[in-house]
Amino acid sequence: MPPSASPPTTFGQLPPSRWPGERLGLPDEGPLSVGRAGRRMLGLLIDYALAMALAFAVFRYTFLNYNGFVVTGTYVLLQVLFIPTIGGSIGHRLVGLRVIPLAGGWVGPWRPIVRSVLLGLAFPALVWDSDQRGFHDKVAGTVLVRG
């Protein structure tokens, strides 16, 4: 068999997916399809607004005087609390998304912690693969799906 016809051996040699989630065995549309960018961003805005509101209320911050680390910490805490209990953050659930583990079953306590701490660092969410999974989801073994 010539080298160009050999089966892929590394991730970089895999052919492009036809839709996000194809390689994960997820459908192109409908329930359990990978959550697309618009829903993700809207969910993120909702979650960050809730984190800001909570941090502002607890620490008596204003828009002119607040600590971004406290707001980000509040955001991470809300993610860690709600992903294992309601299947996603409040923003995720309001826009019709949920976080599931690739292995199936319950997401458990450690996946939301790893996922959320990495997400709090911001840059993992900016690095996506062809399945539209950020680095934080890849490390945690999770995927954000519709449903």
Protein backbone atom coordinates (compact mmCIF):
# COMPACT_ATOMS: atom_id res chain seq x y z
CA MET A 1 0.00 0.00 0.00
CA PRO A 2 1.54 3.39 -0.95
CA PRO A 3 2.20 5.85 1.91
CA SER A 4 -0.50 8.25 0.68
CA ALA A 5 -3.13 5.50 0.91
CA SER A 6 -2.21 4.30 4.41
CA PRO A 7 -4.77 4.76 7.17
CA PRO A 8 -4.35 7.81 9.40
CA THR A 9 -2.04 7.19 12.35
CA THR A 10 -2.10 10.55 14.15
CA PHE A 11 -4.75 13.13 14.85
CA GLY A 12 -3.20 15.58 12.38
CA GLN A 13 -3.72 13.08 9.57
CA LEU A 14 -7.44 12.61 10.13
CA PRO A 15 -9.68 13.86 7.35
CA PRO A 16 -11.91 16.84 8.15
CA SER A 17 -15.28 16.11 9.75
CA ARG A 18 -18.42 16.75 7.76
CA TRP A 19 -20.02 18.32 10.85
CA PRO A 20 -18.92 19.13 14.41
CA GLY A 21 -19.23 16.01 16.54
CA GLU A 22 -19.09 13.49 13.69
CA ARG A 23 -15.89 11.92 15.06
CA LEU A 24 -17.53 11.73 18.48
CA GLY A 25 -20.52 9.84 17.11
CA LEU A 26 -22.88 12.79 17.63
CA PRO A 27 -25.61 13.82 15.18
CA ASP A 28 -25.38 16.84 12.88
CA GLU A 29 -28.60 18.46 14.17
CA GLY A 30 -31.10 18.19 16.98
CA PRO A 31 -30.69 16.77 20.48
CA LEU A 32 -27.15 15.70 21.37
CA SER A 33 -25.62 17.60 18.44
CA VAL A 34 -22.65 19.79 19.36
CA GLY A 35 -23.72 23.20 20.61
CA ARG A 36 -22.86 25.82 18.02
CA ALA A 37 -21.02 29.08 18.61
CA GLY A 38 -24.07 31.37 18.83
CA ARG A 39 -25.69 29.42 21.66
CA ARG A 40 -22.36 29.04 23.42
CA MET A 41 -21.65 32.76 23.34
CA LEU A 42 -25.14 33.67 24.51
CA GLY A 43 -24.85 31.15 27.36
CA LEU A 44 -21.45 32.59 28.28
CA LEU A 45 -22.85 36.13 28.36
CA ILE A 46 -25.74 35.04 30.59
CA ASP A 47 -23.39 33.19 32.95
CA TYR A 48 -20.93 36.04 33.16
CA ALA A 49 -23.73 38.55 33.79
CA LEU A 50 -25.01 36.33 36.62
CA ALA A 51 -21.49 36.05 38.05
CA MET A 52 -21.08 39.82 37.91
CA ALA A 53 -24.46 40.40 39.56
CA LEU A 54 -23.66 37.94 42.35
CA ALA A 55 -20.16 39.33 42.92
CA PHE A 56 -21.52 42.89 42.87
CA ALA A 57 -24.22 41.99 45.42
CA VAL A 58 -21.95 40.05 47.78
CA PHE A 59 -18.92 42.34 47.64
CA ARG A 60 -20.82 45.60 46.99
CA TYR A 61 -18.93 46.29 43.79
CA THR A 62 -19.99 48.78 41.14
CA PHE A 63 -19.23 48.87 37.42
CA LEU A 64 -16.59 51.51 38.15
CA ASN A 65 -15.01 49.64 41.05
CA TYR A 66 -14.79 45.84 40.97
CA ASN A 67 -12.21 43.08 41.01
CA GLY A 68 -12.17 41.01 37.81
CA PHE A 69 -10.55 38.08 39.59
CA VAL A 70 -13.45 37.91 42.05
CA VAL A 71 -15.98 38.01 39.19
CA THR A 72 -14.09 35.28 37.30
CA GLY A 73 -13.85 33.21 40.50
CA THR A 74 -17.59 33.60 40.98
CA TYR A 75 -18.14 32.50 37.38
CA VAL A 76 -15.99 29.39 37.92
CA LEU A 77 -17.78 28.59 41.19
CA LEU A 78 -21.20 28.82 39.51
CA GLN A 79 -19.99 26.50 36.73
CA VAL A 80 -18.66 23.96 39.24
CA LEU A 81 -21.93 24.02 41.21
CA PHE A 82 -24.40 23.82 38.35
CA ILE A 83 -22.78 21.51 35.77
CA PRO A 84 -23.06 18.38 37.94
CA THR A 85 -26.42 19.33 39.44
CA ILE A 86 -28.50 20.60 36.50
CA GLY A 87 -26.36 19.34 33.61
CA GLY A 88 -24.89 22.70 32.69
CA SER A 89 -24.59 26.26 33.85
CA ILE A 90 -27.67 28.45 34.10
CA GLY A 91 -26.71 30.12 30.82
CA HIS A 92 -26.22 26.76 29.13
CA ARG A 93 -29.61 25.52 30.24
CA LEU A 94 -31.40 28.75 29.26
CA VAL A 95 -30.08 28.48 25.68
CA GLY A 96 -30.78 24.74 25.44
CA LEU A 97 -27.30 23.30 26.03
CA ARG A 98 -25.87 20.81 28.50
CA VAL A 99 -22.47 19.36 29.34
CA ILE A 100 -22.06 15.60 28.99
CA PRO A 101 -19.04 13.34 29.44
CA LEU A 102 -17.84 11.52 26.33
CA ALA A 103 -17.68 8.31 28.34
CA GLY A 104 -21.41 8.58 29.11
CA GLY A 105 -23.16 8.65 32.47
CA TRP A 106 -23.02 11.43 35.05
CA VAL A 107 -20.48 14.18 34.58
CA GLY A 108 -19.34 13.74 38.21
CA PRO A 109 -17.60 16.31 40.41
CA TRP A 110 -14.07 16.37 38.95
CA ARG A 111 -14.94 17.11 35.31
CA PRO A 112 -16.73 20.39 36.12
CA ILE A 113 -13.85 21.48 38.35
CA VAL A 114 -11.20 20.82 35.69
CA ARG A 115 -13.37 22.24 32.91
CA SER A 116 -14.32 25.38 34.84
CA VAL A 117 -10.86 26.22 36.17
CA LEU A 118 -9.44 25.93 32.65
CA LEU A 119 -12.35 27.97 31.29
CA GLY A 120 -11.62 30.66 33.88
CA LEU A 121 -8.20 31.03 32.28
CA ALA A 122 -10.05 32.05 29.06
CA PHE A 123 -7.55 30.91 26.44
CA PRO A 124 -8.64 27.22 26.43
CA ALA A 125 -12.05 28.28 25.16
CA LEU A 126 -10.40 30.10 22.27
CA VAL A 127 -8.68 26.94 21.00
CA TRP A 128 -11.21 24.67 19.29
CA ASP A 129 -10.89 21.47 17.33
CA SER A 130 -13.01 20.44 14.34
CA ASP A 131 -15.66 19.11 16.74
CA GLN A 132 -15.94 22.62 18.26
CA ARG A 133 -14.61 21.39 21.59
CA GLY A 134 -12.36 23.77 23.44
CA PHE A 135 -9.21 22.66 25.22
CA HIS A 136 -11.12 22.79 28.52
CA ASP A 137 -13.66 20.24 27.21
CA LYS A 138 -10.96 18.01 25.73
CA VAL A 139 -9.03 17.84 29.00
CA ALA A 140 -12.20 17.21 31.03
CA GLY A 141 -13.52 14.62 28.57
CA THR A 142 -16.76 16.54 28.05
CA VAL A 143 -18.74 18.00 25.19
CA LEU A 144 -21.34 20.78 25.16
CA VAL A 145 -24.43 19.51 23.33
CA ARG A 146 -27.96 20.63 22.54
CA GLY A 147 -30.60 19.16 24.73
